Coordinates of C-alpha atoms in Angstrom, one line a residue:
X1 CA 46.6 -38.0 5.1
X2 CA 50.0 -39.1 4.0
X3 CA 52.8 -36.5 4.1
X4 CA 55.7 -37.4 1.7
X5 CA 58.7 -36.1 -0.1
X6 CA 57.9 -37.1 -3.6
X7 CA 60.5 -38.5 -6.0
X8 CA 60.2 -36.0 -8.3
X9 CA 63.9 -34.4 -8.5
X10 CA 64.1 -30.5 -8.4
X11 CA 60.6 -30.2 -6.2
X12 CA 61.8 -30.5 -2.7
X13 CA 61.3 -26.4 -2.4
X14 CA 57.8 -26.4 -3.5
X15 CA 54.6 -27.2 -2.3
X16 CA 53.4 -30.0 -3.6
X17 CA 50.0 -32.6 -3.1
X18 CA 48.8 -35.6 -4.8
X19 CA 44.6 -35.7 -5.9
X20 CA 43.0 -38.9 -7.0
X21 CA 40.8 -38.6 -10.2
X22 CA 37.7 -37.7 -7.5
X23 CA 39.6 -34.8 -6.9
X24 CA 40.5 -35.4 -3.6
X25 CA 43.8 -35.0 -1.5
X26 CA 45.8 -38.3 -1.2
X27 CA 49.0 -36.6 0.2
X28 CA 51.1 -33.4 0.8
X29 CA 55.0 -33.2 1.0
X30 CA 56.3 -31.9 4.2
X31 CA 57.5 -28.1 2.4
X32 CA 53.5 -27.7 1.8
X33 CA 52.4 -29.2 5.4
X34 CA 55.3 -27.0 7.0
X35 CA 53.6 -23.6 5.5
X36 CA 50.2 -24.7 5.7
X37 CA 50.1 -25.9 9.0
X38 CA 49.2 -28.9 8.4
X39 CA 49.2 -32.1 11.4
X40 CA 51.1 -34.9 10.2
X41 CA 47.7 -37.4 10.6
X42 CA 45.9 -34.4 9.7
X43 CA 43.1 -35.6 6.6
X44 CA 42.1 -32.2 4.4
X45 CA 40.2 -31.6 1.8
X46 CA 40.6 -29.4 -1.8
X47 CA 39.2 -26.2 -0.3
X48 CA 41.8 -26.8 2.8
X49 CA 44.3 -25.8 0.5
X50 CA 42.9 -24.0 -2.0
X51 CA 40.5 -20.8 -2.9
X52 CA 36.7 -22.5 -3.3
X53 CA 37.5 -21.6 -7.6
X54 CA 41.0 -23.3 -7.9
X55 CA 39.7 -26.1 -5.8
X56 CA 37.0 -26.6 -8.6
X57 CA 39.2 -25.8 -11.6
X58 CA 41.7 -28.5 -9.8
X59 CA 38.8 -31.3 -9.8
X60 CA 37.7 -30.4 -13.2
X61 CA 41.5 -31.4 -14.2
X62 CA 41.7 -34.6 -11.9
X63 CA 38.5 -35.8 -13.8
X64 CA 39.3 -35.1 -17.1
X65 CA 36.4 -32.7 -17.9
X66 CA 39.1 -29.4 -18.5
X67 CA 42.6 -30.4 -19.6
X68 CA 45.5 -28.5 -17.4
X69 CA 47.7 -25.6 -19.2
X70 CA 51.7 -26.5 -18.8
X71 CA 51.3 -23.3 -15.9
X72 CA 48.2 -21.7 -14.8
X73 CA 47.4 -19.9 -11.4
X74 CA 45.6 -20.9 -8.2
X75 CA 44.9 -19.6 -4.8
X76 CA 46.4 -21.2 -2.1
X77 CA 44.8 -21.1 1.4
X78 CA 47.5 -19.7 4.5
X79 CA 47.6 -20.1 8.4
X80 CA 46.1 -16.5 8.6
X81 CA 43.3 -16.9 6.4
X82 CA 44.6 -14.9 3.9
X83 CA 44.8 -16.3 0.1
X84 CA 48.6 -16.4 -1.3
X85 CA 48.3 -16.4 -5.3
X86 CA 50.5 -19.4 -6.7
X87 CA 51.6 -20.5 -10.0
X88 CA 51.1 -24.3 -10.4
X89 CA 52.0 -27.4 -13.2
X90 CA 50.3 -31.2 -13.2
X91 CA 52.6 -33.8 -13.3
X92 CA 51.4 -37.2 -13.7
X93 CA 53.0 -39.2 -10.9
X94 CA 51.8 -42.8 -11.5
X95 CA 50.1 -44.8 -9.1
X96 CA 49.5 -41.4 -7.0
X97 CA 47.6 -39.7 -9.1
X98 CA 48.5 -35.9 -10.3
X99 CA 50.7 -34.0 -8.7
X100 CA 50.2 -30.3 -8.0
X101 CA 53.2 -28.3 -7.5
X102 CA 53.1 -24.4 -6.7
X103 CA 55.0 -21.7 -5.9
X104 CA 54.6 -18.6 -5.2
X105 CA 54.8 -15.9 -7.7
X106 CA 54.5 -12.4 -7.7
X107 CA 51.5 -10.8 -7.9
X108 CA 52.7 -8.8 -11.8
X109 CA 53.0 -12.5 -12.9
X110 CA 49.2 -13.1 -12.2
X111 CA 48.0 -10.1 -13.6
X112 CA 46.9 -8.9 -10.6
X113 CA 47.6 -5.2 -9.4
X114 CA 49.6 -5.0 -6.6
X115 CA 47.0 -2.2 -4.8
X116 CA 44.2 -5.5 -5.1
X117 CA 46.6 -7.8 -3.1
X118 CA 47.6 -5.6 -0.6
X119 CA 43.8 -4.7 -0.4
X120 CA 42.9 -8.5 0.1
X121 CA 45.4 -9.2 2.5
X122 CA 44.4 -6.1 4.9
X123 CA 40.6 -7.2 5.0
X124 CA 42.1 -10.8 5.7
X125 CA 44.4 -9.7 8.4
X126 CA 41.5 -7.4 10.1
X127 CA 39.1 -10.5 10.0
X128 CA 41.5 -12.6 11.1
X129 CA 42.3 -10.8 14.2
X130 CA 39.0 -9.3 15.1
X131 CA 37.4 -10.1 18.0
X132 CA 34.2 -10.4 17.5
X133 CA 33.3 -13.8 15.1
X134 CA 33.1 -13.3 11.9
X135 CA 32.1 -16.4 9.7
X136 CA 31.1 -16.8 6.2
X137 CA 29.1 -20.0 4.3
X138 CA 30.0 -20.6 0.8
X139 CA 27.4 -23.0 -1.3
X140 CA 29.3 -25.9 -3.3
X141 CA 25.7 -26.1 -4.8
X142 CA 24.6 -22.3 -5.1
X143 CA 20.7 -21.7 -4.1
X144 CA 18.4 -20.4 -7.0
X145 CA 17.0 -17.2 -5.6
X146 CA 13.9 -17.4 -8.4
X147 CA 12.2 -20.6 -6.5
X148 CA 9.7 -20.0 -3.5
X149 CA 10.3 -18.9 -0.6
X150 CA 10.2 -22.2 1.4
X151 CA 12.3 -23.6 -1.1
X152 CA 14.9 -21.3 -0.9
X153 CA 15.1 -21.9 2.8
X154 CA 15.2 -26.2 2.7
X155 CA 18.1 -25.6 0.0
X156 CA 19.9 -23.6 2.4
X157 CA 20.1 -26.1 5.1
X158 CA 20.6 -29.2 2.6
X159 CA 22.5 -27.7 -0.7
X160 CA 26.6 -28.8 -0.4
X161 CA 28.0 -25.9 1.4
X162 CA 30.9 -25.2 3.5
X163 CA 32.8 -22.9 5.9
X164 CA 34.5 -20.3 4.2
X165 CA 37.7 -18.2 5.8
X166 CA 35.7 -18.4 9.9
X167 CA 38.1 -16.6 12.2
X168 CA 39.6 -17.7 15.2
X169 CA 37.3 -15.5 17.5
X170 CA 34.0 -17.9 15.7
X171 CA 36.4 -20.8 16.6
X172 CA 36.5 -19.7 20.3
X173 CA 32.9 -18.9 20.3
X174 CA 31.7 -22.3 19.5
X175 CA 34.3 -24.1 21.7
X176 CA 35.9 -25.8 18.8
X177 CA 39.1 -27.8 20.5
X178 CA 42.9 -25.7 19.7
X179 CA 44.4 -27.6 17.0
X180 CA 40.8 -28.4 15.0
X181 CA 40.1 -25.9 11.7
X182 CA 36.9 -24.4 12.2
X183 CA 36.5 -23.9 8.3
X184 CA 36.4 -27.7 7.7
X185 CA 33.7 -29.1 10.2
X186 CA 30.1 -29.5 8.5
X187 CA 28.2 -26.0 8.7
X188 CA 25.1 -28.6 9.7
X189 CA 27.2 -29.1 13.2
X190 CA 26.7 -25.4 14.1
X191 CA 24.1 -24.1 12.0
X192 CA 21.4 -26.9 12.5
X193 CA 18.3 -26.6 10.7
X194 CA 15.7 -26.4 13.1
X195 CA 12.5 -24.5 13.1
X196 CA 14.0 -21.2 14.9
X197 CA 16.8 -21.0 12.3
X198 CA 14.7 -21.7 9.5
X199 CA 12.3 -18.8 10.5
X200 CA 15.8 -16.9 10.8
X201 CA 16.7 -17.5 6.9
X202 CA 13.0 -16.6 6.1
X203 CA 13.3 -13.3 7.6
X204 CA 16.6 -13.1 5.5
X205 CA 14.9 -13.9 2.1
X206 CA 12.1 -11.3 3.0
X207 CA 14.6 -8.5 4.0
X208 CA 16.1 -9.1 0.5
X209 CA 19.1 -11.1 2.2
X210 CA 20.5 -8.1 4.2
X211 CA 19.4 -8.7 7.6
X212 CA 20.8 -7.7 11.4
X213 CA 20.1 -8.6 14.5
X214 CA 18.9 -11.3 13.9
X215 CA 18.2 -14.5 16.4
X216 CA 19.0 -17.8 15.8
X217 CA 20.0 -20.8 18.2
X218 CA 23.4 -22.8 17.3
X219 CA 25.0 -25.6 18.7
X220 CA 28.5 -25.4 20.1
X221 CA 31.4 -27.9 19.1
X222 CA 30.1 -30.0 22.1
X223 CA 26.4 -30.0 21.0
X224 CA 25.0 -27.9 23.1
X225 CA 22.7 -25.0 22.6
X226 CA 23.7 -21.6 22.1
X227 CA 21.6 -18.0 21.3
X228 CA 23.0 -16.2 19.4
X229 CA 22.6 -12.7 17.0
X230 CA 23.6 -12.8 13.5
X231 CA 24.2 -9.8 11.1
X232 CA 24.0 -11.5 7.3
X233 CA 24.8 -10.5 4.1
X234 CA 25.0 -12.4 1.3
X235 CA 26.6 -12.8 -2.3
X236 CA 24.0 -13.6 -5.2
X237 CA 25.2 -13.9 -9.0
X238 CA 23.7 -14.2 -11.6
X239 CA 20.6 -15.2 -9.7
X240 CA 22.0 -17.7 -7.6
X241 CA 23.1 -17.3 -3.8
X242 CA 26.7 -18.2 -3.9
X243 CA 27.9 -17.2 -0.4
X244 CA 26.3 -15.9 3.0
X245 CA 28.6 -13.9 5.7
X246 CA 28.7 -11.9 8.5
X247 CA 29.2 -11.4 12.2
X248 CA 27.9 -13.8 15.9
X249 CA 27.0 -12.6 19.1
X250 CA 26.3 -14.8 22.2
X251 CA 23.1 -13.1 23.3
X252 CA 22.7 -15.9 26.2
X253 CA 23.9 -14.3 29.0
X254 CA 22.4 -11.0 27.9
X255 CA 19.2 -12.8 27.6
X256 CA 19.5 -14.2 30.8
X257 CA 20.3 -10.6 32.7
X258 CA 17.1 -9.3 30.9
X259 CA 15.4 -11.9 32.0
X260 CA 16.3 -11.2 35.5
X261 CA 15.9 -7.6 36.0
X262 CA 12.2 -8.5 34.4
X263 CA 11.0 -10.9 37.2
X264 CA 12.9 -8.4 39.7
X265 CA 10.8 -5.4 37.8
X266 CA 7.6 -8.0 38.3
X267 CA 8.3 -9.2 42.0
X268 CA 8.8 -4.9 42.9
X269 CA 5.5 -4.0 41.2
X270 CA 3.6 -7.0 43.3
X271 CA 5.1 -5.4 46.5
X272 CA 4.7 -1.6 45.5
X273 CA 1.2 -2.7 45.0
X274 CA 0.6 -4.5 47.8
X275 CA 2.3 -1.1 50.0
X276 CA -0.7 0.5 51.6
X277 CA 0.9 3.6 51.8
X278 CA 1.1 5.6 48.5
X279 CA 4.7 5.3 46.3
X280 CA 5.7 8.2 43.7
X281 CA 8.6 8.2 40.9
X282 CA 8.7 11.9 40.1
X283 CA 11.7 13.1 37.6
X284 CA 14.1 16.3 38.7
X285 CA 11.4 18.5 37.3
X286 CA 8.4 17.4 39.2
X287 CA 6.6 15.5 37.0
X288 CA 5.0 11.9 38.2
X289 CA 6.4 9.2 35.9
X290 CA 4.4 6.5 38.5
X291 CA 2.4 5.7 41.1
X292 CA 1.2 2.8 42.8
X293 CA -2.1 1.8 43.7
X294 CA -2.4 3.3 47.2
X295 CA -1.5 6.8 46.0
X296 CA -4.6 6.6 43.7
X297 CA -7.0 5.4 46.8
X298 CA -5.6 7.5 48.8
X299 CA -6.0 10.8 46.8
X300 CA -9.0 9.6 45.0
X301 CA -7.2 10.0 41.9
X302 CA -6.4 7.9 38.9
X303 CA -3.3 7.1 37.3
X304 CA -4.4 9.2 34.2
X305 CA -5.2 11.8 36.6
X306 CA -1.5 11.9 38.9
X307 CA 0.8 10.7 35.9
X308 CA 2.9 12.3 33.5
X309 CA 1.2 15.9 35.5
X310 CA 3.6 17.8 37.8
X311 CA 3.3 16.6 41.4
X312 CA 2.5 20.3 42.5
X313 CA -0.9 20.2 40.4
X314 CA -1.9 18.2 43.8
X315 CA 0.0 19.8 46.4
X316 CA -1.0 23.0 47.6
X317 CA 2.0 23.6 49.6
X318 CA 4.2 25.6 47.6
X319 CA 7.4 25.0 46.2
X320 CA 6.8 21.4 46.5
X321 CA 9.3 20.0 43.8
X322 CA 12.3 22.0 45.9
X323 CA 11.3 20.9 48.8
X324 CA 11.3 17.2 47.7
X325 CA 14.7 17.5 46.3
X326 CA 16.2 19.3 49.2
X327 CA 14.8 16.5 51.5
X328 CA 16.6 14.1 49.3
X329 CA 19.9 15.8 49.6
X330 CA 19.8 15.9 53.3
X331 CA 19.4 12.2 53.5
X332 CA 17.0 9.4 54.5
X333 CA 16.2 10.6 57.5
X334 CA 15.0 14.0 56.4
X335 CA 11.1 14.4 56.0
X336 CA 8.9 17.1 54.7
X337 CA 5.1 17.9 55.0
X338 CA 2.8 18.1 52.3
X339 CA -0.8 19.6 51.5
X340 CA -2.4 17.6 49.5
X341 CA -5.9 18.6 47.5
X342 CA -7.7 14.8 46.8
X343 CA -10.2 14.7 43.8
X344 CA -13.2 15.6 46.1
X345 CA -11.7 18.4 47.2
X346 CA -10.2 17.6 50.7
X347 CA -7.3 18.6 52.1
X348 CA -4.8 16.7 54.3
X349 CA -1.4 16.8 55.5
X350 CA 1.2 14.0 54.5
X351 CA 4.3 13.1 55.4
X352 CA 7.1 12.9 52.8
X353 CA 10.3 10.8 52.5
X354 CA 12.3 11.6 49.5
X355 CA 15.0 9.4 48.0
X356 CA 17.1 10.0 45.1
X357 CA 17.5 7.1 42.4
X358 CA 20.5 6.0 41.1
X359 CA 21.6 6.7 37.2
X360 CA 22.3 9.3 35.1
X361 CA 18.9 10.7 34.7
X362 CA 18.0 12.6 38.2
X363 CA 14.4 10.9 39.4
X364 CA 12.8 10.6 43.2
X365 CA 11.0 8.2 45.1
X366 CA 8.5 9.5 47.3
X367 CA 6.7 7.5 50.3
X368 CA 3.5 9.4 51.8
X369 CA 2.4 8.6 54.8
X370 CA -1.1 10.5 56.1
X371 CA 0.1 12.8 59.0
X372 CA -2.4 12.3 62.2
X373 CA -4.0 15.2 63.1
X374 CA -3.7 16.8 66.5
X375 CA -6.4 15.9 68.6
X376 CA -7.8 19.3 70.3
X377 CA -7.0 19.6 74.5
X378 CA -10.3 19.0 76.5
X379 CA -11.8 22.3 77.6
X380 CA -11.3 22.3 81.4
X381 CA -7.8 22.0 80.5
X382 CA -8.0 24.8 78.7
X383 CA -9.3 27.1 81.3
X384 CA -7.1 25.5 83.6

């Protein structure tokens, strides 16, 4: 990309670039490179500069299909992702093509109502600075929504499309280097079609393309892989999808921590179940939320039988629940005996240990252990 001060007297103040009759961007003056952003060695294409319409309006001109008006408007791209409205002339610079020069206008000039652009450039501003990535897709080659379902999906992943207004917290998110613009790397390079991502946009087509939540595994600037959760909308006219947006979370970590706690949840139930004493969870109330399989042998009870009941429907000590709690408050040390009534009728005498879990909800965990029972003193001692 060439960045030169054009010969053309009077234009020095403007923003100016040069497009072949492709439609493409041969060079930029410094002025337009200056409020752009623009590297020196930087190459750009139309929709760099431009709004996705003027860029097409600008290669229907380079290629003779729509001829120019002596001023019309365009929409011109800033550093904050925000769209500036411009008025613009051709002029026919020889050997380097046609030269687009702009200025800014105001907003009365364009027709437009001052309340729109102040509207547009708040939601810009917000997106820009938000935190969490917001990204949008915009089809060069919109998808007809009227073909199958399958179809839909392979014209997703292969029509022309293109990053559309990405902010800088998607840029972080996929580790794209400081000085690259996220908007003009191929969408294929983070959005790969694989079979996860094509399920993904299935699940969008079914859900009438408004769909959150949803999982879908991306590659990062570097290539590797990344899960992530997508809220989409989308933008269909007349028929044809035109534009898919929304928001990206890194579930990966989150994923991982679940993943976690679950084999810690599995390795705790093996050793609750291998515990030969029996193991209650009872809530603040008295109620058994579990119970592990030595309570149930050791009462002769099942699970449908001890959970979900009050504890005290067992116990025939009273006040059971109280005393449970009260042993909990005292601390680890503090014990308390139990009656307990098994399913044949028995009774025994157990020995309680109450601990209080941690959380916001108030629940206990009880460990029984059978209390022995005194053996009775031989009878010569007694008359003795």
């Amino acid at each position: 990309m060439k960045r030169i001060t054009p010969d053309l007297a009077g234009y020095e103040s403007f923003l100016v670039d040069w497009i072949d009759e492709t439609g493409s961007v041969v060079a930029i003056n410094d002025f337009e490179a200056r409020e752009l952003g623009i590297a020196i060695h930087e190459k750009v294409g139309l929709e760099r500069i431009y709004s996705s319409s003027s860029a097409q309006a600008l290669r229907a001109i380079a290629s003779g299909e729509q001829d120019a008006d002596p001023v019309f408007p365009v929409w011109v791209n800033s550093q904050n992702y925000s769209e500036i409205p411009m008025v613009a002339t051709i002029v026919r610079d020889g050997v380097r093509g046609l030269a687009v020069v702009k200025q800014p206008l105001p907003a009365e000039v364009l027709g437009i109502g001052p309340e729109l652009v102040e509207r547009v450039e708040i939601l810009s501003q917000m997106i820009g600075a938000a935190t969490e990535a917001c990204w949008c897709i915009e089809f060069l080659e919109p998808v007809d929504t009227s073909l199958s379902e399958e179809e839909i999906v392979e014209r997703v992943f292969t029509n022309e499309s293109r990053w559309r207004a990405c902010n800088e917290a998607m840029a972080r998110l996929y580790r794209v280097p400081e000085g690259l613009d996220f908007n003009m790397q191929p969408v294929s390079r983070y959005f790969p079609n694989t079979e996860v991502n094509r399920q993904m946009v299935r699940d969008l087509v079914r859900a009438n393309y408004r769909l959150d939540h949803a999982a879908a595994v991306d590659r990062r600037h570097d290539g590797s892989e990344m899960l992530v959760e997508n809220d989409f909308r989308a933008a269909i006219q007349n028929g044809l999808l035109v534009r898919l947006w929304g928001t990206t979370r890194d579930i990966g970590p989150s994923r991982i921590r679940e993943q976690q706690l679950s084999d810690r949840a599995d390795s705790m139930l093996d050793i609750l179940s291998a515990t030969p004493d029996p193991i209650l969870v009872i809530s603040e109330e008295g109620i058994v939320l579990a119970a592990n399989p030595a309570a149930e042998t050791a009462w002769g009870r099942t699970g449908e039988q001890i959970l979900g009941r009050p504890i005290q429907v067992f116990v025939e000590t009273r006040h059971a629940t109280e005393k449970l709690r009260q042993a909990a408050f005292d601390g680890e040390d503090q014990e308390c005996d139990l009656g307990i009534v098994s399913a044949d009728d028995s009774r025994s005498t157990w020995r309680f240990r109450s601990a209080r879990m941690e959380g916001e909800i108030r629940r206990y965990v009880l460990t029984a252990r059978r209390k022995a029972r005194r053996r009775a003193r031989p009878a010569a001692e007694e008359v003795a």
